Coordinates of C-alpha atoms and ligand atoms in Angstrom, one line a residue:
M1 CA 92.6 92.2 122.5
S2 CA 90.6 91.4 119.4
L3 CA 88.7 93.9 117.2
R4 CA 85.4 92.7 118.7
T5 CA 86.6 93.1 122.2
V6 CA 87.6 96.7 121.5
F7 CA 84.1 97.4 120.3
D8 CA 82.4 95.5 123.1
S9 CA 84.5 97.0 125.8
H10 CA 84.3 100.6 124.5
P11 CA 80.8 101.3 123.3
E12 CA 81.4 105.0 123.9
R13 CA 83.9 105.1 121.0
R14 CA 81.4 106.0 118.3
Y15 CA 83.7 107.6 115.8
I16 CA 85.6 105.0 113.9
M17 CA 88.3 105.5 111.3
F18 CA 90.5 103.2 109.3
G19 CA 93.7 104.9 108.1
G20 CA 96.5 103.7 106.0
K21 CA 98.3 104.0 102.7
G22 CA 96.4 103.8 99.4
G23 CA 94.7 100.5 98.5
L24 CA 95.4 98.6 101.7
G25 CA 91.8 98.0 102.5
K26 CA 90.5 101.1 104.4
T27 CA 87.2 101.1 102.5
T28 CA 86.8 97.3 102.8
L29 CA 87.3 97.4 106.5
S30 CA 85.1 100.4 107.0
A31 CA 82.3 98.7 105.1
T32 CA 82.8 95.4 106.9
T33 CA 82.8 97.0 110.3
A34 CA 79.7 99.0 109.4
V35 CA 77.8 95.9 108.3
W36 CA 78.8 94.0 111.4
L37 CA 77.9 96.8 113.8
A38 CA 74.5 97.2 112.0
S39 CA 73.9 93.4 112.4
Q40 CA 74.4 93.9 116.1
G41 CA 71.5 96.3 116.2
K42 CA 73.6 99.6 116.1
R43 CA 72.6 102.5 113.9
V44 CA 75.6 103.1 111.7
L45 CA 76.6 105.7 109.1
V46 CA 79.6 104.9 107.0
F47 CA 80.7 107.9 105.0
S48 CA 83.4 109.3 102.8
V49 CA 84.4 112.5 101.1
D50 CA 86.5 110.7 98.5
P51 CA 85.6 111.6 94.9
Q52 CA 86.5 108.0 93.9
A53 CA 83.1 106.8 95.2
S54 CA 84.6 103.6 96.7
L55 CA 81.5 103.0 98.9
S56 CA 79.4 102.9 95.8
D57 CA 81.7 100.3 94.4
I58 CA 81.8 98.1 97.5
F59 CA 78.1 98.2 98.2
Q60 CA 77.3 98.0 94.4
R61 CA 74.9 100.9 94.7
D62 CA 75.1 104.4 93.3
I63 CA 75.1 106.5 96.5
F64 CA 77.4 109.3 95.4
G65 CA 76.2 112.8 96.4
K66 CA 72.8 111.4 97.5
G67 CA 72.9 112.0 101.2
P68 CA 72.7 109.0 103.6
V69 CA 71.4 106.0 101.6
P70 CA 69.9 103.0 103.5
I71 CA 71.9 99.8 102.7
V72 CA 70.6 97.2 105.1
Q73 CA 68.6 97.5 108.3
N74 CA 70.4 100.0 110.7
L75 CA 73.1 100.9 108.1
W76 CA 73.4 104.0 105.9
A77 CA 76.1 104.9 103.6
Q78 CA 77.0 108.4 102.4
E79 CA 79.4 109.8 99.8
V80 CA 79.9 113.5 99.9
D81 CA 80.2 115.2 96.5
A82 CA 83.0 117.5 97.3
D83 CA 82.8 119.4 93.9
R84 CA 79.1 120.1 94.7
R85 CA 80.1 121.4 98.1
I86 CA 82.6 123.8 96.5
K87 CA 80.1 125.1 94.0
D88 CA 77.7 125.7 96.9
Y89 CA 80.4 127.6 98.7
Q90 CA 81.0 129.8 95.7
E91 CA 77.3 130.5 95.4
E92 CA 77.2 131.4 99.1
I93 CA 80.1 133.9 98.7
R94 CA 78.4 135.4 95.6
K95 CA 75.2 135.9 97.6
K96 CA 77.0 137.5 100.5
I97 CA 78.7 139.9 98.2
L98 CA 75.4 140.8 96.5
D99 CA 73.8 141.4 99.9
M100 CA 76.7 143.4 101.3
Y101 CA 77.2 145.8 98.4
G102 CA 73.6 145.8 97.1
F103 CA 74.7 144.7 93.6
E104 CA 72.2 143.5 91.2
R105 CA 74.7 140.9 89.9
V106 CA 78.2 140.1 90.8
P107 CA 80.7 142.2 88.7
E108 CA 82.8 140.1 86.4
E109 CA 86.1 140.8 88.1
I110 CA 84.8 139.7 91.4
D111 CA 83.3 136.6 89.9
N112 CA 86.6 135.8 88.3
Y113 CA 88.2 136.3 91.7
I114 CA 85.8 133.9 93.4
A115 CA 86.4 131.3 90.7
A116 CA 90.1 131.6 91.1
A117 CA 89.9 131.4 94.9
S118 CA 87.8 128.3 94.8
A119 CA 90.3 126.6 92.6
E120 CA 92.7 126.8 95.5
P121 CA 93.4 123.5 97.3
A122 CA 92.7 125.2 100.7
M123 CA 89.2 126.1 99.5
E124 CA 88.6 122.5 98.6
E125 CA 89.9 121.2 101.9
S126 CA 87.8 123.6 103.8
A127 CA 84.6 122.6 101.8
I128 CA 85.4 119.0 102.6
F129 CA 86.2 119.7 106.2
D130 CA 82.9 121.5 106.5
A131 CA 81.0 118.6 105.0
V132 CA 82.5 116.2 107.6
V133 CA 81.6 118.6 110.4
D134 CA 78.0 118.7 109.1
I135 CA 77.8 114.9 109.1
I136 CA 79.2 114.3 112.6
V137 CA 77.4 117.1 114.4
Q138 CA 74.0 116.5 112.8
G139 CA 73.1 112.8 112.8
D140 CA 71.8 110.5 115.4
Y141 CA 73.7 107.4 114.7
D142 CA 75.3 105.1 117.3
Y143 CA 78.4 104.9 115.1
Y144 CA 80.1 107.1 112.5
I145 CA 82.6 105.3 110.4
Y146 CA 84.7 107.7 108.4
D147 CA 86.2 106.0 105.4
L148 CA 89.4 108.0 105.0
V149 CA 91.3 108.9 102.0
P150 CA 95.0 107.7 101.9
L151 CA 97.2 108.6 104.8
G152 CA 99.0 111.7 103.7
H153 CA 95.7 113.4 103.0
A154 CA 94.1 112.4 106.3
L155 CA 97.0 113.8 108.1
Y156 CA 96.6 117.0 106.1
Y157 CA 93.0 117.3 107.3
L158 CA 94.0 116.9 110.9
S159 CA 96.8 119.4 110.6
M160 CA 94.5 121.8 108.9
A161 CA 92.1 121.5 111.8
K162 CA 94.9 122.6 114.2
V163 CA 96.0 125.4 112.0
Y164 CA 92.5 126.7 111.5
D165 CA 91.8 126.5 115.1
E166 CA 94.9 128.5 116.1
W167 CA 94.3 131.1 113.4
I168 CA 90.7 131.6 114.4
N169 CA 91.6 131.8 118.1
K170 CA 93.9 134.6 117.3
I171 CA 91.5 136.5 115.1
T172 CA 88.7 136.0 117.6
K173 CA 90.9 137.3 120.4
L174 CA 91.8 140.4 118.4
R175 CA 88.1 141.0 117.5
E176 CA 87.2 140.7 121.1
D177 CA 89.9 143.2 122.2
M178 CA 88.7 145.6 119.6
R179 CA 85.2 145.3 120.7
Q180 CA 86.0 146.5 124.2
Y181 CA 87.4 149.7 122.7
D182 CA 84.3 150.0 120.5
Q183 CA 82.1 149.7 123.5
V184 CA 84.0 152.4 125.4
A185 CA 83.9 154.7 122.4
A186 CA 80.2 154.0 122.0
T187 CA 79.4 154.7 125.6
M188 CA 81.4 158.0 125.4
R189 CA 79.4 158.9 122.3
R190 CA 76.2 158.0 124.3
E191 CA 75.1 155.6 121.6
Q192 CA 72.2 153.4 122.6
T193 CA 73.1 150.1 120.9
I194 CA 76.1 148.7 119.2
E195 CA 75.5 146.9 116.0
E196 CA 76.0 143.3 116.5
D197 CA 79.5 142.2 115.5
R198 CA 78.7 140.0 112.6
I199 CA 82.3 139.1 111.9
L200 CA 82.9 138.0 115.4
S201 CA 79.8 135.9 115.6
E202 CA 80.7 134.3 112.2
L203 CA 84.2 133.5 113.5
T204 CA 82.9 132.1 116.7
Y205 CA 80.5 129.9 114.7
I206 CA 83.3 128.5 112.5
K207 CA 85.5 128.0 115.5
E208 CA 82.8 126.0 117.3
R209 CA 82.4 123.8 114.3
I210 CA 86.0 123.2 113.8
N211 CA 86.4 122.5 117.5
A212 CA 83.5 120.1 117.4
S213 CA 85.0 118.1 114.6
S214 CA 88.6 118.1 115.5
S215 CA 87.9 117.4 119.1
I216 CA 85.7 114.5 118.1
L217 CA 88.4 113.1 115.8
T218 CA 91.1 113.4 118.5
D219 CA 88.9 112.5 121.5
R220 CA 90.4 109.5 123.2
A221 CA 87.0 108.7 124.9
R222 CA 84.9 108.7 121.8
T223 CA 87.2 107.9 118.8
A224 CA 88.8 104.8 117.7
F225 CA 91.5 105.0 114.9
F226 CA 92.8 101.8 113.4
F227 CA 95.7 101.5 111.1
V228 CA 95.4 99.1 108.2
V229 CA 98.7 97.3 107.3
V230 CA 99.7 94.5 105.0
P231 CA 102.6 92.1 105.5
E232 CA 105.1 94.0 103.3
E233 CA 108.3 95.7 104.3
M234 CA 107.7 99.2 103.0
I235 CA 104.2 99.3 104.4
I236 CA 105.3 98.4 107.9
L237 CA 108.0 101.1 107.8
D238 CA 105.6 103.8 106.6
T239 CA 103.0 102.8 109.1
V240 CA 105.4 103.2 112.0
K241 CA 106.3 106.7 110.8
A242 CA 102.7 107.6 110.2
A243 CA 101.7 106.4 113.7
A244 CA 104.3 108.6 115.2
L245 CA 102.9 111.6 113.3
F246 CA 99.3 110.8 114.2
S247 CA 100.2 110.6 117.9
K248 CA 101.6 114.2 117.5
F249 CA 98.1 115.3 116.5
D250 CA 96.7 113.4 119.4
V251 CA 94.8 110.9 117.3
P252 CA 94.0 108.0 119.6
I253 CA 95.3 104.9 117.9
S254 CA 93.2 101.9 118.9
G255 CA 95.2 99.3 117.1
Y256 CA 96.5 97.8 113.8
I257 CA 94.6 95.5 111.5
V258 CA 96.7 93.2 109.3
N259 CA 95.0 92.8 105.9
R260 CA 95.6 90.4 103.0
V261 CA 97.1 87.5 105.0
L262 CA 97.5 84.4 102.8
P263 CA 95.4 81.6 104.4
A264 CA 97.6 79.2 106.3
E265 CA 95.8 76.2 104.9
L266 CA 97.3 77.1 101.5
D267 CA 100.7 76.0 102.7
R268 CA 99.9 72.3 102.6
G269 CA 100.9 69.5 100.3
N270 CA 102.4 70.2 96.9
I271 CA 102.1 73.9 96.2
P272 CA 103.9 75.8 93.4
A273 CA 107.3 77.4 94.4
Y274 CA 105.8 80.8 93.6
L275 CA 103.1 80.5 96.2
R276 CA 105.5 78.9 98.7
N277 CA 107.8 81.9 98.3
R278 CA 105.0 84.3 98.8
I279 CA 103.9 82.6 102.0
T280 CA 107.4 82.4 103.4
M281 CA 107.9 86.1 102.7
Q282 CA 104.6 87.0 104.4
Q283 CA 105.5 84.9 107.4
K284 CA 108.7 86.9 107.8
Y285 CA 106.7 90.2 107.7
L286 CA 104.0 88.9 109.9
Q287 CA 106.7 88.2 112.4
E288 CA 108.0 91.7 112.0
I289 CA 104.5 93.1 112.5
T290 CA 104.2 91.1 115.7
T291 CA 107.4 92.4 117.1
T292 CA 106.7 96.0 116.0
F293 CA 103.0 96.4 117.0
K294 CA 102.9 93.7 119.6
Q295 CA 99.6 93.5 121.6
D296 CA 98.1 96.3 119.5
V297 CA 97.4 94.0 116.6
R298 CA 93.6 93.6 116.6
A299 CA 93.0 91.3 113.7
Y300 CA 94.4 89.3 110.8
V301 CA 92.3 89.5 107.7
P302 CA 92.6 86.8 105.1
E303 CA 93.3 87.5 101.5
M304 CA 90.0 86.5 99.9
E305 CA 89.7 84.7 96.6
R306 CA 88.5 87.9 94.9
D307 CA 87.8 91.6 95.5
V308 CA 85.4 92.3 98.4
T309 CA 82.3 93.8 96.8
G310 CA 78.6 93.2 97.4
L311 CA 76.9 92.4 100.7
P312 CA 77.3 88.6 100.8
M313 CA 81.1 89.0 100.4
I314 CA 81.2 91.8 103.0
E315 CA 79.2 89.6 105.4
R316 CA 81.6 86.7 104.9
L317 CA 84.5 89.0 105.7
A318 CA 82.7 90.4 108.8
Q319 CA 82.2 86.9 110.0
R320 CA 86.0 86.3 109.7
L321 CA 86.9 89.6 111.3
F322 CA 84.5 89.7 114.2
T323 CA 83.5 86.2 115.2
D324 CA 86.1 83.7 114.1
D325 CA 88.8 83.1 116.6
K326 CA 91.2 82.9 113.7
G327 CA 90.6 86.6 113.1
A328 CA 91.5 87.6 116.6
A329 CA 95.0 88.5 117.6
Ligands
ATP1 N1 91.3 90.9 102.4 C1 91.1 91.1 101.1 N2 90.9 90.1 100.2 C2 90.7 90.4 98.9 N3 90.6 91.6 98.3 C3 90.8 92.7 99.2 C4 91.0 92.5 100.6 N4 91.1 93.7 101.1 C5 91.0 94.6 100.1 N5 90.8 94.0 99.0 C6 90.6 94.6 97.6 O1 91.7 95.5 97.4 C7 91.2 96.7 96.7 C8 91.6 97.9 97.6 O2 90.8 97.9 98.8 P1 90.1 99.2 99.4 O3 89.4 99.9 98.3 O4 89.4 98.8 100.6 O5 91.4 100.0 99.8 P2 91.5 101.5 100.3 O6 92.6 101.5 101.4 O7 90.2 102.0 100.7 O8 92.0 102.2 99.0 P3 92.1 103.8 98.8 O9 93.4 104.3 99.5 O10 92.2 103.9 97.3 O11 90.9 104.4 99.3 C9 89.7 96.5 96.5 O12 89.5 96.0 95.2 C10 89.4 95.5 97.6 O13 88.2 94.7 97.2
MG2 MG1 89.2 103.7 100.0

């Protein structure tokens, strides 16, 4: 089944992700797929939370931290400024503390504490996680293409979602149990109303958001996750391992895309030994890819003559990826 067939036969899979190790072509394939879907009349948002601003690079537009920016008809790109999100988080916590304790300003010790807590990686992850939830629960796009950070990190997000979810489940349960006792006690004291449990409602809110996003990301019906591989030994091995881990987190793997394949027409006539060697080596690993991933290979993407940046180049690649028979597996 080709990449195009996957999209044509599963229009309900609206959340698209390309995963893989660093530098294999995740951003390139995200942008290419986004441009192609938009050209088919779908409303598409391609987004990332990567501070590297790779979407700015590939579209040659400064979109970092600017919300959804229109690129071409039907296509928007968005790069979340994670640092900004974290600062907003800190501000929110400060405000809550001021409200709760009726301070005029946050005492220095507490402020230091907030700053230290925000420097924690968990804080950063949760700010980023929250940003992703915002994006996918709010918009009205036909497709959301999530340009992922390199593999290890993506896995970390997913595992965080699971951990958060379990943790919040436990706390919520505890709170609910406690509440029953509160109610009994209140009735015995003949109190009219019980103050609304703010913590419980906050927890429920967070839980719903996490559920919304992690269930979307792991929803077989609505999500398509593609692994990007290149014909190299270590990459193939790592991808097999990663795919096993992803399955554990219930991520629905929709196939593998083989990037940076040296064009077959190069291997004609009198070519330098160096190039011949490279081609022979690739052929060996392409063979290995076929035996490893079998019918799950969705496309072979040629190594272009230069970096893929700018719309004309992206459109050329989209043509190869979605309409040429050569691109189909
Ligand atoms: N088929 C291709 N032909 C030529 N250049 C390519 C091809 N695919 C990717 N590249 C180039 O390789 C570089 C890395 O690609 P890309 O940024 O898409 O990788 P990535 O997986 O998103 O990287 P990161 O893990 O850093 O996010 C870019 O300069 C891109 O233009
Ligand atoms: Mg990238």
